[in-house]
Structures are given as C-alpha cells and as structure tokens.
XYZ file of C-alpha atoms in Angstrom:
688
model
C 99.602 112.457 110.997
C 100.226 108.630 112.447
C 103.406 106.828 111.930
C 100.847 104.253 110.037
C 99.483 107.033 107.435
C 100.869 106.259 104.244
C 101.791 108.644 101.690
C 98.828 108.980 99.077
C 99.961 109.639 95.440
C 99.574 112.844 93.919
C 96.264 113.857 92.744
C 95.887 113.173 88.819
C 94.275 116.016 87.016
C 92.519 115.642 83.253
C 92.942 112.808 80.805
C 95.505 110.227 81.445
C 96.955 110.121 78.082
C 98.890 106.790 78.005
C 99.272 105.845 81.610
C 97.352 103.192 82.733
C 93.862 103.628 84.379
C 93.413 103.247 88.344
C 93.350 99.968 89.725
C 91.052 98.966 92.334
C 91.033 95.639 94.230
C 90.331 93.889 97.355
C 91.920 90.499 96.343
C 88.691 88.630 95.239
C 87.524 91.442 92.745
C 89.955 93.462 90.508
C 88.818 96.963 88.731
C 90.372 99.267 86.206
C 88.673 102.323 86.520
C 88.971 105.077 84.013
C 88.971 108.988 84.498
C 85.220 108.604 83.996
C 84.579 105.651 86.071
C 80.918 105.564 84.923
C 82.718 104.365 81.339
C 83.180 100.953 81.354
C 86.739 99.711 82.385
C 87.659 96.093 83.178
C 86.655 93.610 85.868
C 88.791 90.357 86.999
C 87.285 88.087 89.387
C 89.522 85.509 91.348
C 88.659 81.784 89.926
C 86.505 83.394 86.903
C 88.082 81.691 83.602
C 87.518 81.603 80.161
C 88.883 80.485 76.925
C 91.296 82.818 75.613
C 90.001 83.879 72.294
C 93.401 83.701 70.323
C 95.344 81.162 72.199
C 92.261 78.860 73.495
C 93.864 78.079 76.706
C 92.262 78.670 80.400
C 92.809 82.222 81.234
C 91.333 84.924 83.590
C 88.808 87.004 81.550
C 86.756 90.183 81.743
C 83.510 89.784 83.683
C 80.496 92.116 83.182
C 81.711 95.901 84.307
C 79.683 96.332 87.540
C 80.113 100.111 88.208
C 79.180 101.485 84.655
C 76.689 104.528 84.558
C 75.671 107.381 82.980
C 74.201 111.068 83.624
C 71.229 112.575 82.068
C 70.353 116.588 82.023
C 67.094 117.452 80.695
C 67.088 114.117 78.981
C 70.414 114.583 77.223
C 72.529 111.529 77.959
C 76.251 112.050 78.670
C 77.200 108.582 76.879
C 75.430 110.004 73.776
C 77.667 113.079 73.685
C 81.035 111.852 75.080
C 82.998 115.255 74.886
C 80.117 116.594 77.476
C 82.326 114.710 80.194
C 85.235 116.709 81.189
C 87.592 114.807 83.796
C 88.610 117.085 86.336
C 90.774 115.194 88.882
C 91.359 111.847 90.467
C 92.670 111.117 93.837
C 94.064 107.742 95.363
C 93.566 107.729 99.353
C 96.269 104.699 100.321
C 94.947 105.017 103.874
C 91.439 103.838 102.939
C 91.643 102.303 99.667
C 89.013 104.880 98.114
C 89.192 106.411 94.703
C 87.623 109.653 94.243
C 87.098 111.097 90.718
C 85.489 114.516 90.080
C 83.731 115.278 86.850
C 82.067 118.301 85.001
C 79.264 117.296 82.346
C 77.850 119.891 80.196
C 74.567 119.120 78.501
C 72.219 121.724 76.873
C 72.074 124.457 78.946
C 73.141 122.964 82.253
C 76.189 121.761 83.906
C 76.764 119.214 86.515
C 79.664 118.882 89.020
C 80.053 115.178 90.039
C 82.245 113.297 92.787
C 82.454 109.561 92.391
C 83.757 107.531 95.301
C 84.573 103.845 94.936
C 86.199 101.146 96.648
C 86.322 97.364 97.216
C 85.215 96.174 100.371
C 87.569 93.970 102.403
C 84.830 92.773 105.130
C 82.287 91.840 102.607
C 84.827 90.780 99.754
C 82.319 89.880 97.081
C 80.828 93.712 97.359
C 81.625 96.704 95.275
C 80.549 100.196 96.739
C 80.189 103.299 94.528
C 78.708 106.897 95.557
C 77.926 109.282 92.954
C 77.321 112.942 94.196
C 75.746 115.359 91.854
C 75.276 119.091 91.976
C 73.915 121.399 89.119
C 73.922 124.559 88.293
C 70.388 125.195 87.482
C 67.096 123.598 87.799
C 66.873 120.337 85.543
C 65.577 117.025 85.172
C 68.452 114.702 86.464
C 68.646 111.247 85.793
C 71.305 108.813 87.002
C 71.620 105.229 85.767
C 73.753 102.393 87.421
C 74.505 99.423 84.751
C 76.221 96.310 85.001
C 77.813 96.516 81.642
C 78.311 93.499 79.371
C 79.118 95.623 76.155
C 81.837 94.113 74.181
C 82.696 91.063 76.375
C 83.153 87.763 74.982
C 80.700 85.133 76.725
C 77.012 84.950 76.917
C 74.092 85.961 79.190
C 72.415 82.905 80.518
C 70.129 84.901 83.020
C 69.019 88.285 83.621
C 66.043 89.069 86.099
C 64.717 91.863 87.941
C 62.782 89.751 90.495
C 63.955 87.432 93.261
C 62.428 84.030 92.755
C 59.978 83.100 95.225
C 59.887 86.556 97.011
C 56.969 88.950 96.858
C 59.489 91.974 96.782
C 62.822 91.615 95.223
C 65.855 91.580 97.188
C 67.810 93.747 95.239
C 67.742 95.568 91.503
C 68.296 92.373 89.860
C 71.048 89.712 89.084
C 72.762 88.253 86.108
C 74.490 84.913 85.253
C 76.979 85.235 82.977
C 79.192 82.880 80.929
C 82.436 83.010 79.869
C 83.558 82.209 76.162
C 84.435 78.681 75.857
C 81.717 77.871 78.550
C 84.775 77.412 80.959
C 83.477 79.305 83.897
C 80.325 81.494 85.125
C 79.914 84.573 87.567
C 77.005 86.097 88.932
C 76.298 89.645 89.524
C 73.488 91.500 92.077
C 72.785 95.054 92.057
C 71.514 97.322 94.650
C 70.886 101.016 94.112
C 70.105 103.670 96.689
C 68.670 107.420 95.714
C 67.210 110.561 97.276
C 63.459 109.939 98.654
C 62.039 111.973 95.798
C 63.887 110.139 92.950
C 61.794 107.711 90.838
C 63.147 104.480 90.031
C 62.854 102.875 86.110
C 64.185 99.650 84.902
C 63.773 97.669 81.561
C 62.096 94.357 82.170
C 61.778 93.406 78.555
C 65.424 93.587 77.702
C 66.296 89.901 78.859
C 69.770 89.721 77.235
C 71.073 93.548 77.705
C 72.861 94.814 80.396
C 71.012 95.106 83.857
C 70.444 98.847 84.721
C 68.622 100.856 87.188
C 67.727 104.820 86.268
C 66.828 107.342 88.734
C 65.097 110.365 87.893
C 64.340 113.629 89.859
C 63.802 117.285 89.635
C 67.158 118.780 90.642
C 67.921 122.283 91.990
C 71.014 124.567 92.108
C 72.785 124.559 95.434
C 71.677 121.052 96.515
C 73.840 118.013 96.274
C 72.140 114.813 95.572
C 73.649 111.265 96.395
C 73.246 108.233 94.571
C 74.690 104.638 95.531
C 75.234 101.165 94.680
C 76.524 97.893 95.821
C 77.373 95.362 93.687
C 78.126 91.798 94.493
C 80.114 89.634 92.157
C 80.705 85.803 92.864
C 82.764 83.285 90.684
C 81.424 79.645 90.060
C 85.046 78.719 91.879
C 83.085 79.738 94.944
C 79.462 78.822 94.396
C 77.703 76.588 91.745
C 75.045 78.835 91.376
C 76.901 82.238 91.361
C 74.051 84.404 90.825
C 71.760 83.359 93.605
C 74.611 83.356 95.885
C 75.302 87.076 94.641
C 71.912 88.103 95.619
C 72.418 86.661 98.988
C 75.706 88.579 99.559
C 74.122 91.623 98.393
C 71.186 91.413 100.836
C 73.578 90.687 103.564
C 75.434 93.958 102.478
C 72.344 95.836 102.339
C 71.396 95.035 106.329
C 74.860 96.229 107.242
C 74.259 99.494 105.486
C 76.347 101.517 103.172
C 77.800 103.603 105.828
C 78.718 100.864 107.892
C 80.227 99.077 104.902
C 82.587 102.135 104.718
C 83.361 102.462 108.318
C 84.447 98.738 108.465
C 86.531 98.804 105.302
C 88.266 101.795 106.504
C 88.851 100.058 109.857
C 90.558 97.184 108.187
C 92.903 99.079 106.212
C 93.792 101.270 109.302
C 94.772 97.841 111.112
C 96.989 96.875 107.967
C 98.851 99.973 107.920
C 99.981 99.293 111.406
C 102.359 96.923 109.252
C 103.746 99.968 107.386
C 107.535 99.987 106.602
C 109.068 103.040 107.667
C 112.696 104.222 106.062
C 114.330 106.457 108.676
C 116.613 109.034 106.950
C 115.444 108.043 103.561
C 114.080 110.692 100.766
C 110.334 111.114 100.892
C 110.343 109.337 97.507
C 111.401 106.222 98.821
C 108.771 106.092 101.619
C 106.189 106.821 98.794
C 107.484 103.936 96.900
C 107.490 101.655 99.876
C 103.865 102.751 100.937
C 102.555 102.243 97.172
C 104.535 98.721 96.975
C 102.744 97.535 100.563
C 99.415 99.002 99.186
C 99.122 97.367 96.117
C 100.467 93.915 97.126
C 98.147 93.938 100.067
C 95.184 95.348 98.260
C 95.483 92.362 95.679
C 95.360 89.538 98.006
C 92.456 88.352 100.351
C 91.854 85.040 102.492
C 88.973 84.525 100.498
C 90.520 84.470 96.965
C 90.168 80.826 95.436
C 92.687 81.186 92.841
C 95.985 83.058 94.723
C 96.593 85.938 92.147
C 98.389 86.604 89.086
C 101.619 88.622 88.560
C 99.520 91.864 88.041
C 97.214 91.037 90.888
C 93.862 91.241 89.384
C 94.527 93.941 86.922
C 94.846 94.037 83.214
C 94.273 96.199 80.522
C 93.540 96.185 76.793
C 97.226 96.048 75.338
C 98.512 93.283 77.517
C 97.081 89.670 78.334
C 100.212 87.804 77.687
C 100.301 86.165 81.348
C 96.639 85.456 80.999
C 96.103 85.624 84.772
C 98.220 82.372 85.329
C 99.906 81.984 88.731
C 103.671 81.997 88.180
C 106.744 81.570 90.281
C 106.982 85.121 90.876
C 104.174 85.103 93.015
C 105.800 82.266 95.505
C 109.330 83.559 95.219
C 108.471 87.477 95.444
C 104.991 88.071 97.096
C 104.393 85.217 99.623
C 107.699 86.665 101.926
C 106.027 90.033 102.777
C 102.538 88.837 102.790
C 103.363 86.194 105.464
C 104.258 88.899 107.886
C 101.628 91.526 107.030
C 98.776 89.293 105.886
C 99.040 85.785 107.025
C 95.500 84.728 106.017
C 95.767 85.959 102.577
C 99.278 84.136 102.174
C 97.637 80.849 103.524
C 95.142 81.163 100.666
C 97.382 81.685 98.218
C 99.264 78.560 99.142
C 96.013 76.614 99.487
C 95.716 76.926 95.787
C 99.003 75.642 95.323
C 98.250 72.741 97.839
C 94.745 71.997 95.871
C 96.791 72.151 92.680
C 98.916 69.048 94.311
C 97.092 66.515 92.105
C 97.863 68.630 89.017
C 101.066 68.870 89.827
C 101.823 65.173 89.985
C 99.857 64.490 86.992
C 102.449 67.044 85.177
C 105.174 65.195 86.527
C 103.780 61.600 85.333
C 103.287 63.212 82.016
C 106.957 63.852 81.718
C 107.859 60.620 83.122
C 109.223 62.036 86.543
C 108.329 61.160 89.910
C 107.225 63.173 92.719
C 105.084 66.482 91.927
C 106.088 69.249 89.321
C 104.374 72.410 89.708
C 103.323 74.090 86.211
C 105.029 76.981 84.908
C 101.952 78.564 84.343
C 99.370 77.484 86.807
C 95.626 77.726 85.369
C 93.216 79.399 88.065
C 90.784 76.595 88.367
C 92.765 73.437 89.002
C 96.414 74.441 88.873
C 97.118 72.683 85.702
C 99.693 73.768 83.115
C 98.055 76.500 81.016
C 100.990 77.798 79.234
C 100.295 79.053 75.592
C 101.280 77.044 72.408
C 104.254 74.977 72.776
C 105.361 76.047 76.116
C 109.088 75.830 75.528
C 109.293 77.782 78.943
C 107.272 75.096 80.546
C 109.801 72.654 79.588
C 112.816 74.093 80.765
C 112.314 76.433 83.602
C 111.154 73.716 86.213
C 112.988 76.081 88.664
C 109.537 77.083 89.635
C 109.087 73.751 91.981
C 112.023 75.137 94.104
C 110.165 78.162 94.680
C 106.697 76.886 95.474
C 108.554 74.508 98.102
C 110.145 77.352 99.671
C 107.057 79.397 100.073
C 105.332 76.671 101.540
C 108.414 76.268 104.024
C 108.691 80.080 104.432
C 104.917 80.342 105.742
C 105.655 77.524 108.433
C 108.532 79.060 109.864
C 106.726 82.589 109.972
C 103.795 81.264 111.438
C 105.105 78.256 113.670
C 102.000 76.553 112.563
C 102.557 72.693 113.120
C 99.466 71.687 111.633
C 100.303 73.686 108.246
C 103.864 72.034 108.243
C 103.020 68.649 108.588
C 99.395 68.610 106.488
C 100.074 71.008 103.485
C 104.181 72.012 103.720
C 105.215 68.313 104.100
C 103.399 66.858 100.890
C 104.842 69.796 99.006
C 108.350 69.552 100.309
C 108.663 65.765 100.060
C 107.180 65.924 96.414
C 109.628 68.480 95.351
C 112.312 66.532 96.896
C 111.207 63.485 95.240
C 111.183 65.057 91.887
C 114.453 66.697 92.151
C 116.073 63.659 93.018
C 114.644 61.882 89.880
C 115.199 65.119 87.748
C 119.234 64.820 88.228
C 121.594 62.647 86.381
C 124.116 60.911 88.299
C 127.782 62.319 87.260
C 131.280 60.927 87.705
C 131.680 63.686 90.737
C 128.133 63.688 91.696
C 125.016 65.079 90.140
C 124.109 67.057 87.312
C 120.920 68.892 86.458
C 120.749 69.026 82.721
C 118.432 70.612 79.911
C 117.239 73.281 82.475
C 116.885 76.937 82.877
C 116.917 79.806 85.159
C 115.472 83.147 85.546
C 117.129 84.562 82.568
C 114.474 82.424 80.764
C 116.938 81.915 77.642
C 115.521 80.395 74.547
C 118.458 77.587 74.839
C 118.803 75.062 77.761
C 121.405 75.131 80.322
C 123.055 72.458 82.517
C 123.847 73.100 86.160
C 121.751 76.256 86.432
C 123.620 77.576 89.645
C 120.486 79.125 91.202
C 118.427 76.191 91.095
C 121.209 73.936 92.146
C 121.919 76.205 95.400
C 118.201 76.917 96.167
C 117.512 72.918 95.352
C 120.072 72.202 98.100
C 118.217 74.238 100.766
C 115.020 72.216 99.692
C 116.609 68.858 100.022
C 118.096 69.662 103.299
C 114.912 71.341 104.851
C 112.790 68.115 103.591
C 115.172 65.959 105.477
C 115.194 68.239 108.484
C 111.300 68.304 108.249
C 110.817 64.754 108.159
C 113.123 64.126 111.427
C 110.746 66.869 113.149
C 107.847 64.732 112.586
C 109.572 61.464 113.155
C 109.333 60.440 109.410
C 111.584 58.136 107.686
C 113.523 60.631 104.739
C 115.066 58.736 101.823
C 118.629 58.782 102.201
C 118.707 59.859 98.253
C 117.870 63.669 99.507
C 120.905 64.040 101.610
C 123.061 62.116 99.040
C 121.915 64.499 96.109
C 122.164 67.633 98.039
C 125.724 66.805 99.045
C 126.567 65.652 95.358
C 125.389 68.952 93.502
C 128.358 70.534 91.638
C 127.712 74.364 91.246
C 129.776 75.670 88.479
C 132.622 77.887 89.464
C 134.567 80.147 86.934
C 138.547 80.038 87.048
C 138.357 83.383 88.974
C 136.273 82.126 91.884
C 132.967 83.550 90.705
C 129.923 81.091 90.608
C 128.966 81.004 86.895
C 125.263 81.082 86.075
C 125.594 77.547 84.487
C 128.017 75.186 82.660
C 129.847 76.831 79.690
C 128.504 80.573 80.953
C 129.749 83.374 78.824
C 129.062 86.921 79.420
C 128.274 87.569 75.947
C 125.518 84.985 75.994
C 121.851 85.974 75.309
C 120.867 87.617 78.765
C 124.489 86.765 80.046
C 124.107 89.763 82.450
C 121.093 88.006 84.183
C 122.401 87.928 88.202
C 120.541 84.439 88.962
C 123.191 83.208 91.222
C 122.564 86.438 93.565
C 119.363 85.175 93.951
C 120.423 82.280 95.792
C 122.112 84.450 98.242
C 119.157 86.428 98.621
C 116.447 85.982 99.383
C 117.432 82.543 99.556
C 120.479 82.750 101.806
C 122.318 79.917 100.307
C 125.684 79.006 102.275
C 128.674 79.815 100.514
C 132.108 80.917 101.766
C 132.644 84.564 102.489
C 135.345 84.930 99.635
C 133.208 83.118 97.039
C 130.047 85.318 97.627
C 131.787 88.647 97.596
C 133.487 87.693 94.114
C 130.005 86.562 92.794
C 128.372 89.640 94.132
C 131.084 91.904 92.688
C 131.016 90.376 89.089
C 127.351 90.391 88.510
C 127.001 93.786 89.969
C 129.486 95.007 87.433
C 127.083 93.952 84.689
C 124.054 95.969 86.040
C 123.899 98.290 83.263
C 123.108 95.148 80.924
C 120.386 94.047 82.731
C 118.123 96.769 84.236
C 115.016 97.446 82.273
C 114.120 93.911 82.634
C 111.736 92.607 85.134
C 112.038 90.821 88.710
C 115.593 90.459 89.930
C 116.850 94.047 89.122
C 114.621 95.030 92.403
C 117.331 93.245 94.766
C 120.193 95.234 93.116
C 120.076 97.317 96.220
C 120.456 94.495 98.673
C 123.124 93.057 96.828
C 125.150 95.984 96.621
C 124.707 96.763 100.365
C 125.824 93.098 101.063
C 129.483 94.185 99.434
C 129.399 97.203 101.704
C 128.806 99.848 99.273
C 126.178 102.161 100.453
C 126.353 104.484 97.614
C 126.086 101.975 94.816
C 123.332 100.537 96.748
C 121.098 103.533 96.904
C 122.134 103.927 92.919
C 121.040 100.905 92.042
C 117.967 100.508 94.287
C 116.917 103.633 91.863
C 118.030 102.041 88.620
C 116.567 98.479 89.522
C 113.357 99.561 91.099
C 112.648 103.422 91.324
C 112.705 104.107 87.562
C 109.772 101.260 87.029
C 107.174 103.683 88.241
C 105.600 105.426 85.787
C 102.070 107.232 85.258
C 99.192 107.684 87.604
C 98.789 106.444 91.291
C 102.672 105.201 91.564
C 102.123 101.886 89.626
C 105.129 99.846 89.232
C 105.647 98.545 85.687
C 107.012 95.250 84.551
C 109.686 96.979 82.380
C 111.250 100.294 82.392
C 109.837 102.883 79.483
C 112.907 104.960 79.276
C 114.892 101.807 78.386
C 114.461 99.844 75.230
C 112.479 96.703 76.022
C 110.119 93.890 74.804
C 107.260 94.966 76.881
C 104.229 97.240 77.003
C 103.295 99.570 80.102
C 101.985 96.882 82.112
C 101.538 96.903 85.885
C 101.003 96.797 88.815
C 103.998 94.244 88.648
C 104.283 91.935 91.616
C 107.378 90.636 91.144
C 109.101 93.905 91.074
C 107.205 95.362 94.031
C 107.386 91.898 96.012
C 111.381 92.115 95.598
C 111.387 95.678 96.597
C 109.491 94.928 99.852
C 111.477 91.648 100.343
C 114.646 93.612 100.345
C 113.374 96.394 102.815
C 112.179 93.615 105.208
C 114.849 91.232 105.099
C 117.755 92.150 102.798
C 118.987 95.323 104.212
C 117.904 94.151 107.464
C 119.605 90.728 107.875
C 116.541 89.032 108.607
C 117.161 85.442 107.888
C 113.705 83.659 108.797
C 113.923 79.856 109.532
C 112.551 77.227 112.081
C 114.524 78.316 114.684
C 113.520 81.154 117.365
C 112.468 84.461 115.459
C 114.950 86.525 118.159
C 117.645 84.785 116.403
C 116.680 85.797 112.924
C 118.649 88.789 112.825
C 121.965 87.222 111.359
C 124.177 89.988 109.944
C 124.902 93.717 110.468
C 122.383 96.080 108.963
C 123.832 98.052 105.922
C 121.431 100.584 104.341
C 121.524 102.794 101.106
C 123.344 105.708 101.496
C 121.596 108.203 103.822
C 119.308 106.123 105.302
C 119.299 105.611 109.006
C 116.840 102.654 109.535
C 114.156 100.606 108.759
C 111.151 100.137 111.167
C 107.971 98.274 111.255
C 105.497 98.585 114.224
C 103.957 95.206 113.363
C 104.769 92.297 111.746
C 103.018 88.836 112.466
C 105.373 86.299 113.474
C 104.059 82.783 115.136
C 100.913 84.007 115.512
C 101.821 87.171 117.714
C 102.621 90.740 116.609
C 106.494 91.866 116.689
C 108.312 94.906 115.831
C 111.433 95.249 113.649
C 114.041 97.809 114.273
C 117.136 97.850 111.969
C 119.634 100.712 112.334
C 122.606 100.801 110.103
C 125.656 99.518 111.577
C 123.720 97.583 114.272
C 121.910 94.241 114.306
C 118.159 94.444 113.736
C 116.057 93.924 116.909
C 112.788 91.834 116.440
C 110.896 92.093 119.594
C 107.176 91.631 120.807
C-alpha cells in the first residue's frame, strides 16, 4: 500500500438508525445518500439559494434530488413496497471518493441483488456519476428508472422538457429549470442515461410539472449482470443565468468524455490530492484514520469552481438541522483556509474570492452601523455576501471579531502562495479596510484604546469589553496592514500603529490573560479558552511566562468546555505547548476524537456523549479544520509568514504521547511542492 493511501472507514451494514447518511460532494454539489441511494436524500448546490420557509432569510436550499430511481421486477415497483428493499452494506472509499451501496430487492417471486456506485466528479464539477448493476435470481422483466426528483421540495418547476431546442435529436434525456421558494434562485439539471443494448427506453412527455425520469426495460436472465448508468449536470444561476441550458451543454461535454473516462479522471485527481496526506508516525491507527477522514471531508467539500465558498457543514445538511442556513461564517476563514491553502490552493482562493466579491456588502454593512472601513457579516448569504443572520441577529451585532479572521485568511494565503498580485489586488483592500474599521471601532481611553461592547468565541448573550482574543489578533492585523503598505510603497495611516501599540489586553492579578474585562470563571461559558486561540493558531507575541500561565489556567478548565464546538480541537496543541505530552494526547481525544460518531467517520459539531444544545450534525468544518491546523502547524511549530518558508519552523516539535513524527510529502508553498518532516524533540524541516 502506498504511503499516500488513506484509511477508509469501516463498511456499514444494514439500516443506519440515528446516524447521518453518507455525504458525497465535490465542492460545487453536495449530496446526502441514504442506505438505499435510489430513495431521495438531499442535494445542495453552491450558489443556489431560496427564502427560508420559517425565517424568511436568504439560505442555501435543497435542489431537486438528482440520483433518485426505482427498480421493478415483473411490473412490481420497489417504491410501492418499501419493505421489499433490504440495505445490505455501504462502503465509502476515501481514496477515490466513491460510495458503493449494496441492496437486495424481493418482489413477487424474484430477488434482485443491486450494487450502486456514485461519485461527484472533480474534473467536471457540475457532473454526478452513478452506476447501477443488477443481478436477478431468475428470468423476469427488469425495469430500472432514473429520476430527477422534486417530491416535497419547496419551489416550483419553471420548465421541464425532453427535447433539446433547435436540435433534431435530443442531446440528453431531458432537462429541468427549478426555482426556489421566494424566487431567490434558480438551478438547472440535465439527465443522461445509458443501458444495455437490448433495453427499451420510455419517458413521460405529458407530465410538464412532475419529476423528469427515464425508464429502461429488458428481459433479465439469471447469471447475467446488467449495468445501467446515469450522469446528471447541476448548474446554479450563480454560474449561469440560463442554468438549464448550460446544464445541457455540460452533460453533452461529459457524454463526449465518456462514463469510464470520467471515472478514471476523477480517480486521478484524488490520487494527486492524497499526495498531501498527513502521516502520523507512531500514533495509534485510529488517529491516522481520523486525520484521513478530516482531510477527505475538508477537501471533498471545496473546489475552484465553487461560486459561494462553503458553509460550516460544507455542502451537507439533513432534515433535523438547518440552523446555519448554508451561510458562510468565521469558522471557515479561521479553520478551513489554513490547511486548504497548502493542500488545495485553487479551492482556497475561490473561497477568498467569495469574500472579495462581498467587499461592497461588507462596506455597506459597516456604513449601516455607522463605521468606517469594511465589516464582514457574521453570517454571509451565499449570493452577495450580505448579512443574512436570522431575526434580531444579536450575534451579528457583537461578534464582530469575524473581521479579524477574514483579514488573517487573506494574509495567510498571500504568505503561503507568495502571490504578489493577490497581495496587492485582493489582500490589501481587505487588510486596509479591516484596519480602518478597527481603528474606528475602538474608543480612546486614558491608558490607550478600549474595545467596548464586543464578544469573542464564547458567543455569550452579554457583551464584553476588551475581548482578549480580539485585541491580540487585531494587533497582528494592524501590524500586518502597515507592513503590507510598506511592501507596496503605499502610505499607511499612523493610527494603525498607534492603536496597535495602545491596545490594553486584560490581565488577572495572577498574570493570566483574562478573557475580557471583569472576567469571572463562573460566568456564562467562563471556561472558553479563547485567549489561547491568540497564541495558536494566530501566534500572538506575548512573553513566555504570561503564555505559560495563561495556557495552564485555561487548560485546567477543559472539563467544563469540551463537548462544545470549534476550540476543543486545539486543546491537544495547547497542552503540547506546555510540554505535557500525556495531557496533549488525552485532550486531543476529549476535544476531537470523541466528536466522531456514526457512519463513515463524520465529525460532529457537538459530542453526543455529553449534554449539549446541539443535534447530531456534521461533518463540522471548524472541528475538522482545527484538528488539521493543529497537526500541520501547531504540533510542528510551523509559523507561516511573509519570510522564507524554510524559516517557518519556529519552535521545537512537541507531539502527543507516543507519536514520533508528523510527515507530509507535498504541501503547496510559493507555487512549488514541499515536504514537511516534524520529529518530536527536533525542529521541523520544510524542504523542496
């Protein structure tokens, strides 16, 4: 087995029970596939939005389900007799991103054994690929139906046609144009099917508003394997104003490429992506499996073709959780961009392009609040990046630390890629706009500057003054903005440096950095280790004594915080920075390992074995991104900056107990592949 071959999750057998369905995505399209993948799950398309049925805000909404279908034996359809379908097994191959499902269907006197393989193409990002293989236990009339299913969706069919306008012969089986509730968005889908030569095709030309489907019929015999295939192209109107027409063009191009070649090319892309696999030498196999799963889910959920970045769940949602509405939030900038800039820089750039296109909305958002510069929204809607938080949006009013995370993501990408044009044209407007905003945001105080009525990662109901994480990270951004101006020979406002030097970080009598002014451990969410986030992953400069005291203090509160999302994934790194390898391994398990639950190693937002306010929802990017960020940069001591990458290793490597090294054979740095070797007790090496 190659060093780049990931550990795929165990094969799942039978019904899934309360676990989440499998999640298949390529960064433009995301699917939830049930154990019987022919039964409609859910489909999300980046850039396709609608009006949320309850909150009446812009939200990512479900599109017609593209891989639905049905099986009939001697005229009896499995959809009419749900108990006729028995889920046998479902396997997810992380190496190829292919999901394989096996079913048994018993109808009348006959049984059919069915294998269904599906993936979302990375080389043709609008294309979904599915293959259905059927074997029967005796001669019968076999019917296989492929369907674009609109059942139960909110919205309406604007067009459904089986012909291709102006063509003598249809390019594909048909296309539909779907409009979301509230008429906020449209998407187009085109279907292409293929069947054995002796199969006969039929469709329903009279059904103008129903689901689009194609049915293939043949006389099946025992001992033969019958293969049926389908391709579906899905286009959001964020990418084309006639998405249904463009879906037909894309399905035609995929048809010319061919079913087998599409599969070969998709596997080749994943084979290349896995060259960036993070290897944990000496660690238990379960940790390597977790690292592979986090790498897979993060990379499968982003693509250079995505028009609307990705949400905190990627392009995944399920029927019992909608509370983030597909909005783009600070978690993505803080936890997903850093590892993606190294493994899939083109996708990371696309995510930042979404923020850049949202600059007018961020400037308008600042204006409506009476502030200068730009203020990125707490919950950015997928279309224009406008504030889309529901209701009174209390968090949007006080959690304005999001600005710092967005600016830092732009600076990080510029440092990793060394792209001077990106720095000048994209990063500089964001850095300077956020710096102007922060200078206007703070108040002059007797001893410097105060940040009043704000909030931090704890997301408390009450506002706080002088949130320490925000102050420490804002200082980094102000200094970086000034340095960037000097690099480009541009004048920088003196206020940037003046405010950076005058920020008053709250410190307790015992020398520990307090979360905010008047901080109390017993307050709501008082155990939140937000000051530690300034140490890592932001590398705020504080004296060694203060850092150690602050690390020790908040690490001692871990039992009162684990179970919550985001920051617990970093506990292992913070413990390692104190030199306690045993505690590092323990907290890595408590803060990340126990968040995995159910099928296919999906990392959830909350731990289900502890009391929490959340449902079983995932895969959750902040937790996975935090875990990967810790593996790649925290344990290894890799401090990314504008200097020479060979100087990024900045501290002695301290790994969790029993781990010997962290290795990666390819990180994309300054446009070239580099290797990372980080052995415990030594300085990491980053080499060509």
